[in-house]
């Protein structure tokens, strides 16, 4: 099968979308499928033997730490040259708009996948008035596809309620070889705590952005001098967070990848995830695979991964002090951290990426089967 994947974000950027795409591409490539990736041009032109065709990328005035590509006729040129059997537009917003337009114009079967709750983010950037318009825009794009995919049951329910058509659940996955408790190292722990390995290490991995609500962890650090917070990632909110945590036991590592990231996961004690805007929260599963119990804000996608009191804890974001109480009770030994760690690892053990990738291939085959080709156009049968 010849597959074009059009994405708003790709390497060297790192987030849950890029992680999922990289694992998917590796699996599809190993099965003998031909793949082309179309993405913002960030200097990466090949991944795992797969060509990455770039579209010029630009900074947006309200998001200065990441480059985005706008709709471009290059997308049409790349598609026409490759002649795919299926086009998969990932998280369509800007570049993805061209992917959807040209896939339909050229008559290629089209799948779109939804990964980011952009409309919900509007509240954190004082743009709440635009939420209805954002939902209308994304619904219009997604409903041009034969099939839509999302990554949690909670999001599927919301998309159905908002009249997105033909929505299917694309299963989550994790790299169980990379993320493992066996990667724990005392020297890594010493480094990330600036020489205080005896502290209880709280870990957050992800974008440093306003919608992640990372500053909520400040009250936890203020309540105990025995805690150390490690923030892995970068983003537009970093300077605000550095100011917020300036007198606290905190390490900002910037982006980490591969083995370096896996070692930090495994060398920490508790994963803390305050965000309520996730469509999945892939880092939750990476933390569990590394043997970390997760303390997360109670939200639909988090509930799908965390069994409260077994492999982690859910706190109520609207209940003052609940996050602090949950973290301190876990760190103090009031809850059995070792048992929760083992349960967290067990949660991830059957969720390797091969199942999710094989499922995606099945979706591709379904979408192709639903389209009859006519020169220059198509129709649903």
Protein backbone atom coordinates (compact mmCIF):
# COMPACT_ATOMS: atom_id res chain seq x y z
CA UNK A 1 0.00 0.00 0.00
CA UNK A 2 1.19 3.54 -0.78
CA UNK A 3 0.44 5.92 2.09
CA UNK A 4 0.81 9.69 2.37
CA UNK A 5 0.83 11.04 5.94
CA UNK A 6 0.35 14.81 6.24
CA UNK A 7 1.05 16.20 9.68
CA UNK A 8 1.21 19.61 11.34
CA UNK A 9 4.12 18.45 13.53
CA UNK A 10 7.02 16.06 13.01
CA UNK A 11 10.66 15.55 13.91
CA UNK A 12 12.69 17.13 15.40
CA UNK A 13 9.65 18.28 17.41
CA UNK A 14 8.62 15.90 20.16
CA UNK A 15 5.12 15.31 21.51
CA UNK A 16 2.58 12.51 21.66
CA UNK A 17 1.61 12.97 18.02
CA UNK A 18 5.19 12.69 16.78
CA UNK A 19 5.80 9.65 18.99
CA UNK A 20 2.72 7.89 17.63
CA UNK A 21 3.60 8.75 14.04
CA UNK A 22 7.20 7.55 14.34
CA UNK A 23 6.15 4.21 15.82
CA UNK A 24 3.42 3.82 13.19
CA UNK A 25 5.78 4.61 10.32
CA UNK A 26 8.37 2.12 11.59
CA UNK A 27 5.75 -0.64 11.79
CA UNK A 28 4.20 0.11 8.38
CA UNK A 29 7.62 0.32 6.77
CA UNK A 30 8.61 -3.03 8.26
CA UNK A 31 5.45 -4.56 6.72
CA UNK A 32 6.58 -3.44 3.26
CA UNK A 33 4.28 -0.46 2.75
CA UNK A 34 5.50 2.65 0.89
CA UNK A 35 5.13 5.86 2.88
CA UNK A 36 5.65 9.55 2.27
CA UNK A 37 5.43 12.12 5.07
CA UNK A 38 4.52 15.74 4.30
CA UNK A 39 5.32 18.05 7.19
CA UNK A 40 6.62 21.52 8.12
CA UNK A 41 10.21 21.79 6.92
CA UNK A 42 12.29 21.67 10.11
CA UNK A 43 15.40 20.17 8.50
CA UNK A 44 14.44 16.48 8.71
CA UNK A 45 14.06 14.97 5.23
CA UNK A 46 14.10 11.25 6.00
CA UNK A 47 12.96 8.99 8.84
CA UNK A 48 13.54 5.24 8.97
CA UNK A 49 14.07 5.20 5.20
CA UNK A 50 10.84 7.14 4.58
CA UNK A 51 11.05 10.47 2.70
CA UNK A 52 9.85 13.54 4.59
CA UNK A 53 8.78 16.24 2.14
CA UNK A 54 8.94 19.69 3.70
CA UNK A 55 6.69 22.72 3.40
CA UNK A 56 8.18 26.08 4.53
CA UNK A 57 7.54 26.64 8.23
CA UNK A 58 6.99 29.89 10.10
CA UNK A 59 6.66 31.16 13.66
CA UNK A 60 3.23 32.38 14.72
CA UNK A 61 3.11 35.59 16.75
CA UNK A 62 1.23 33.92 19.63
CA UNK A 63 3.36 30.74 19.74
CA UNK A 64 7.04 31.57 19.38
CA UNK A 65 8.57 28.21 20.25
CA UNK A 66 7.28 26.14 17.35
CA UNK A 67 7.11 26.56 13.57
CA UNK A 68 4.00 25.81 11.53
CA UNK A 69 3.42 25.34 7.81
CA UNK A 70 0.55 27.00 6.00
CA UNK A 71 -1.55 25.44 3.19
CA UNK A 72 0.61 25.05 0.10
CA UNK A 73 0.35 23.83 -3.49
CA UNK A 74 3.45 21.75 -2.73
CA UNK A 75 1.10 19.28 -1.08
CA UNK A 76 -0.64 18.72 -4.42
CA UNK A 77 2.69 18.31 -6.20
CA UNK A 78 3.93 15.72 -3.67
CA UNK A 79 0.67 13.75 -3.84
CA UNK A 80 0.55 13.72 -7.64
CA UNK A 81 4.12 12.47 -7.83
CA UNK A 82 3.57 9.72 -5.23
CA UNK A 83 0.06 8.59 -6.29
CA UNK A 84 -0.97 7.16 -2.89
CA UNK A 85 -3.63 4.57 -2.18
CA UNK A 86 -4.63 6.49 0.97
CA UNK A 87 -4.01 9.95 2.45
CA UNK A 88 -3.91 10.31 6.23
CA UNK A 89 -4.13 13.90 7.50
CA UNK A 90 -3.01 14.08 11.12
CA UNK A 91 -4.56 16.78 13.30
CA UNK A 92 -5.62 19.01 10.38
CA UNK A 93 -5.38 22.70 11.17
CA UNK A 94 -3.15 24.67 8.75
CA UNK A 95 -1.05 22.43 6.50
CA UNK A 96 -3.68 19.74 6.92
CA UNK A 97 -6.24 21.96 5.23
CA UNK A 98 -4.26 21.62 1.99
CA UNK A 99 -4.04 17.86 2.56
CA UNK A 100 -7.79 17.53 2.82
CA UNK A 101 -8.49 19.85 -0.12
CA UNK A 102 -6.06 18.22 -2.54
CA UNK A 103 -6.82 14.64 -1.48
CA UNK A 104 -10.46 15.21 -2.37
CA UNK A 105 -9.65 17.14 -5.54
CA UNK A 106 -7.30 14.42 -6.75
CA UNK A 107 -9.66 11.60 -5.76
CA UNK A 108 -7.54 9.86 -3.11
CA UNK A 109 -9.22 8.08 -0.17
CA UNK A 110 -8.86 10.22 2.94
CA UNK A 111 -8.60 9.58 6.68
CA UNK A 112 -8.24 12.35 9.28
CA UNK A 113 -7.18 11.86 12.90
CA UNK A 114 -7.98 14.19 15.81
CA UNK A 115 -5.29 14.57 18.49
CA UNK A 116 -5.45 18.06 20.03
CA UNK A 117 -8.34 19.86 21.70
CA UNK A 118 -7.51 23.24 20.18
CA UNK A 119 -10.96 24.67 20.93
CA UNK A 120 -10.53 23.97 24.64
CA UNK A 121 -7.11 25.66 24.58
CA UNK A 122 -8.83 28.94 23.65
CA UNK A 123 -9.82 29.47 27.29
CA UNK A 124 -6.17 29.53 28.37
CA UNK A 125 -5.24 32.20 25.83
CA UNK A 126 -8.21 34.52 26.53
CA UNK A 127 -9.80 33.56 23.22
CA UNK A 128 -12.85 31.71 24.53
CA UNK A 129 -15.19 33.63 22.22
CA UNK A 130 -13.65 31.79 19.27
CA UNK A 131 -14.40 28.28 20.56
CA UNK A 132 -17.63 27.78 18.56
CA UNK A 133 -15.86 28.97 15.40
CA UNK A 134 -12.95 26.57 16.04
CA UNK A 135 -15.30 23.62 16.48
CA UNK A 136 -17.10 24.55 13.25
CA UNK A 137 -13.79 24.78 11.38
CA UNK A 138 -12.48 21.42 12.58
CA UNK A 139 -15.81 19.68 12.00
CA UNK A 140 -15.90 21.02 8.44
CA UNK A 141 -12.42 19.67 7.71
CA UNK A 142 -12.85 16.30 9.39
CA UNK A 143 -16.19 15.65 7.74
CA UNK A 144 -14.52 15.78 4.32
CA UNK A 145 -12.76 12.50 5.18
CA UNK A 146 -14.12 8.99 4.66
CA UNK A 147 -13.21 8.19 8.25
CA UNK A 148 -12.11 10.05 11.39
CA UNK A 149 -9.92 8.66 14.13
CA UNK A 150 -9.39 9.77 17.73
CA UNK A 151 -7.38 8.36 20.63
CA UNK A 152 -9.76 8.09 23.59
CA UNK A 153 -13.36 7.06 24.21
CA UNK A 154 -14.03 10.42 25.88
CA UNK A 155 -12.99 12.34 22.78
CA UNK A 156 -14.94 9.98 20.52
CA UNK A 157 -18.06 10.71 22.53
CA UNK A 158 -17.49 14.47 22.25
CA UNK A 159 -16.78 14.36 18.51
CA UNK A 160 -19.92 12.32 17.93
CA UNK A 161 -21.93 14.84 19.95
CA UNK A 162 -20.46 17.66 17.83
CA UNK A 163 -21.53 15.83 14.65
CA UNK A 164 -18.14 14.66 13.41
CA UNK A 165 -18.88 11.77 11.05
CA UNK A 166 -17.70 8.16 11.11
CA UNK A 167 -15.44 8.46 14.17
CA UNK A 168 -13.37 5.44 15.27
CA UNK A 169 -11.07 4.85 18.23
CA UNK A 170 -7.37 4.45 17.40
CA UNK A 171 -5.82 2.52 20.27
CA UNK A 172 -2.97 3.84 22.41
CA UNK A 173 0.45 2.24 22.58
CA UNK A 174 3.88 2.52 24.17
CA UNK A 175 7.44 1.38 23.43
CA UNK A 176 7.90 -1.25 26.14
CA UNK A 177 11.58 -1.80 25.33
CA UNK A 178 12.55 1.86 25.60
CA UNK A 179 10.41 2.67 28.65
CA UNK A 180 11.15 0.26 31.46
CA UNK A 181 11.93 0.30 35.20
CA UNK A 182 15.23 -1.36 34.26
CA UNK A 183 16.46 2.02 32.96
CA UNK A 184 16.72 3.44 36.50
CA UNK A 185 20.17 4.90 37.27
CA UNK A 186 21.40 6.54 40.49
CA UNK A 187 23.67 8.90 38.57
CA UNK A 188 20.73 10.12 36.46
CA UNK A 189 18.72 10.65 39.63
CA UNK A 190 21.60 12.56 41.16
CA UNK A 191 21.88 14.78 38.10
CA UNK A 192 18.20 15.65 37.74
CA UNK A 193 17.98 16.59 41.45
CA UNK A 194 21.19 18.65 41.39
CA UNK A 195 22.87 16.28 43.81
CA UNK A 196 19.86 15.45 46.05
CA UNK A 197 18.98 11.85 45.07
CA UNK A 198 17.32 11.20 48.44
CA UNK A 199 14.44 13.54 47.58
CA UNK A 200 11.15 12.12 46.31
CA UNK A 201 11.27 12.96 42.60
CA UNK A 202 8.10 14.21 40.93
CA UNK A 203 8.19 14.17 37.13
CA UNK A 204 6.27 16.01 34.42
CA UNK A 205 6.92 15.37 30.70
CA UNK A 206 5.32 17.43 27.96
CA UNK A 207 4.90 20.88 26.48
CA UNK A 208 5.36 23.78 28.86
CA UNK A 209 2.16 25.57 27.92
CA UNK A 210 -0.54 27.43 29.82
CA UNK A 211 -3.20 24.79 29.16
CA UNK A 212 -1.09 22.14 30.93
CA UNK A 213 -1.62 23.92 34.32
CA UNK A 214 1.82 22.90 35.56
CA UNK A 215 1.93 25.75 38.08
CA UNK A 216 -0.57 23.77 40.20
CA UNK A 217 2.38 21.65 41.38
CA UNK A 218 3.86 24.70 43.16
CA UNK A 219 1.62 24.23 46.20
CA UNK A 220 2.87 20.65 46.54
CA UNK A 221 6.52 21.72 46.62
CA UNK A 222 5.70 24.48 49.09
CA UNK A 223 4.15 21.89 51.42
CA UNK A 224 7.24 19.69 51.70
CA UNK A 225 11.00 20.32 51.41
CA UNK A 226 11.51 16.61 50.65
CA UNK A 227 10.14 16.80 47.12
CA UNK A 228 11.98 17.61 43.88
CA UNK A 229 10.17 18.40 40.63
CA UNK A 230 11.69 17.60 37.22
CA UNK A 231 10.08 19.28 34.20
CA UNK A 232 10.99 17.66 30.88
CA UNK A 233 10.04 19.61 27.79
CA UNK A 234 9.82 23.16 26.52
CA UNK A 235 7.23 25.57 25.24
CA UNK A 236 5.82 29.09 25.28
CA UNK A 237 5.12 29.05 29.04
CA UNK A 238 8.64 28.18 30.16
CA UNK A 239 9.68 31.64 31.34
CA UNK A 240 6.48 32.01 33.39
CA UNK A 241 7.10 28.62 34.98
CA UNK A 242 10.74 29.45 35.72
CA UNK A 243 9.51 32.54 37.52
CA UNK A 244 6.78 30.61 39.34
CA UNK A 245 9.20 27.94 40.60
CA UNK A 246 12.26 30.16 41.07
CA UNK A 247 12.65 29.41 44.81
CA UNK A 248 11.60 25.76 44.60
CA UNK A 249 13.36 22.42 44.18
CA UNK A 250 12.89 22.23 40.41
CA UNK A 251 14.94 21.14 37.41
CA UNK A 252 14.10 22.22 33.86
CA UNK A 253 15.74 19.74 31.48
CA UNK A 254 14.41 20.98 28.14
CA UNK A 255 13.50 18.33 25.57
CA UNK A 256 14.86 14.80 26.10
CA UNK A 257 14.67 11.89 23.66
CA UNK A 258 15.07 8.12 23.54
CA UNK A 259 17.29 6.57 26.18
CA UNK A 260 17.91 9.87 27.97
CA UNK A 261 14.16 10.35 28.42
CA UNK A 262 13.62 6.72 29.42
CA UNK A 263 16.28 6.97 32.13
CA UNK A 264 14.71 10.09 33.62
CA UNK A 265 11.31 8.40 33.72
CA UNK A 266 12.69 5.30 35.43
CA UNK A 267 14.86 7.30 37.84
CA UNK A 268 11.91 9.32 39.17
CA UNK A 269 9.28 8.29 41.75
CA UNK A 270 5.89 9.76 40.83
CA UNK A 271 4.52 11.15 37.56
CA UNK A 272 2.36 14.25 38.05
CA UNK A 273 0.02 15.34 35.25
CA UNK A 274 -2.21 18.36 35.97
CA UNK A 275 -3.62 18.85 32.46
CA UNK A 276 -7.36 18.47 31.84
CA UNK A 277 -7.19 19.30 28.11
CA UNK A 278 -5.64 16.08 26.80
CA UNK A 279 -7.15 13.87 24.12
CA UNK A 280 -5.11 10.96 25.51
CA UNK A 281 -1.96 11.87 27.44
CA UNK A 282 0.52 9.42 25.91
CA UNK A 283 3.12 10.39 28.52
CA UNK A 284 0.91 8.78 31.16
CA UNK A 285 1.44 5.42 29.51
CA UNK A 286 5.19 6.04 29.09
CA UNK A 287 5.39 6.78 32.81
CA UNK A 288 3.49 3.61 33.68
CA UNK A 289 5.71 1.53 31.42
CA UNK A 290 8.66 2.98 33.35
CA UNK A 291 7.13 1.82 36.62
CA UNK A 292 5.83 5.18 37.86
CA UNK A 293 2.44 5.60 39.50
CA UNK A 294 0.60 8.57 38.00
CA UNK A 295 -1.20 11.33 39.87
CA UNK A 296 -3.35 13.12 37.31
CA UNK A 297 -6.23 15.55 37.15
CA UNK A 298 -9.53 13.71 36.92
CA UNK A 299 -10.59 13.89 33.26
CA UNK A 300 -12.08 11.44 30.79
CA UNK A 301 -8.85 10.42 29.02
CA UNK A 302 -6.99 10.08 32.35
CA UNK A 303 -9.76 7.88 33.77
CA UNK A 304 -9.35 5.57 30.79
CA UNK A 305 -5.76 4.85 31.85
CA UNK A 306 -5.66 5.24 35.63
CA UNK A 307 -7.36 2.89 38.09
CA UNK A 308 -7.70 5.17 41.08
CA UNK A 309 -5.74 3.78 44.03
CA UNK A 310 -4.24 0.93 42.02
CA UNK A 311 -1.78 2.22 39.39
CA UNK A 312 -2.13 5.87 40.34
CA UNK A 313 -4.47 8.48 41.73
CA UNK A 314 -6.94 10.92 40.26
CA UNK A 315 -7.31 14.27 41.96
CA UNK A 316 -10.17 16.72 41.63
CA UNK A 317 -8.84 19.89 39.96
CA UNK A 318 -11.71 21.99 41.37
CA UNK A 319 -11.10 20.83 44.96
CA UNK A 320 -8.49 23.09 46.64
CA UNK A 321 -5.57 21.15 48.08
CA UNK A 322 -6.57 17.80 46.57
CA UNK A 323 -3.48 17.51 44.36
CA UNK A 324 -1.26 18.37 47.32
CA UNK A 325 -2.96 15.81 49.55
CA UNK A 326 -2.70 13.05 46.94
CA UNK A 327 1.00 13.65 46.26
CA UNK A 328 2.00 13.97 49.91
CA UNK A 329 0.09 10.84 50.93
CA UNK A 330 1.85 8.87 48.19
CA UNK A 331 5.31 10.32 48.85
CA UNK A 332 5.04 9.84 52.63
CA UNK A 333 4.33 6.13 52.37
CA UNK A 334 0.69 6.36 53.41
CA UNK A 335 0.06 4.52 50.14
CA UNK A 336 2.20 1.60 49.00
CA UNK A 337 4.36 3.20 46.30
CA UNK A 338 6.04 -0.08 45.34
CA UNK A 339 2.73 -1.86 44.75
CA UNK A 340 1.39 1.05 42.72
CA UNK A 341 4.59 1.10 40.66
CA UNK A 342 4.25 -2.59 39.82
CA UNK A 343 0.58 -2.12 38.92
CA UNK A 344 1.49 0.82 36.67
CA UNK A 345 3.98 -1.28 34.72
CA UNK A 346 1.48 -4.11 34.45
CA UNK A 347 -1.10 -1.71 32.97
CA UNK A 348 1.20 -1.02 30.03
CA UNK A 349 2.47 -4.53 29.41
CA UNK A 350 0.00 -5.47 26.64
CA UNK A 351 0.01 -2.09 24.92
CA UNK A 352 2.93 -2.26 22.51
CA UNK A 353 2.69 -0.21 19.33
CA UNK A 354 2.17 -3.15 16.97
CA UNK A 355 -1.52 -3.52 17.86
CA UNK A 356 -2.30 0.17 17.32
CA UNK A 357 -0.39 0.20 14.03
CA UNK A 358 -2.09 -2.95 12.74
CA UNK A 359 -5.43 -1.41 13.69
CA UNK A 360 -4.58 1.71 11.67
CA UNK A 361 -3.75 -0.41 8.63
CA UNK A 362 -7.21 -1.95 8.96
CA UNK A 363 -8.75 1.54 8.97
CA UNK A 364 -6.81 2.37 5.80
CA UNK A 365 -8.16 -0.74 4.10
CA UNK A 366 -11.71 0.13 5.17
CA UNK A 367 -11.40 3.67 3.80
CA UNK A 368 -9.99 2.44 0.48
CA UNK A 369 -12.84 -0.05 0.20
CA UNK A 370 -15.39 2.75 0.66
CA UNK A 371 -14.14 4.77 -2.32
CA UNK A 372 -14.66 4.13 -6.00
CA UNK A 373 -12.24 5.96 -8.27
CA UNK A 374 -13.37 8.05 -11.23
CA UNK A 375 -10.81 10.10 -13.23
CA UNK A 376 -10.32 13.37 -11.39
CA UNK A 377 -13.04 12.69 -8.82
CA UNK A 378 -14.49 9.99 -6.58
CA UNK A 379 -17.71 8.92 -5.00
CA UNK A 380 -18.61 7.00 -1.85
CA UNK A 381 -20.15 3.59 -2.52
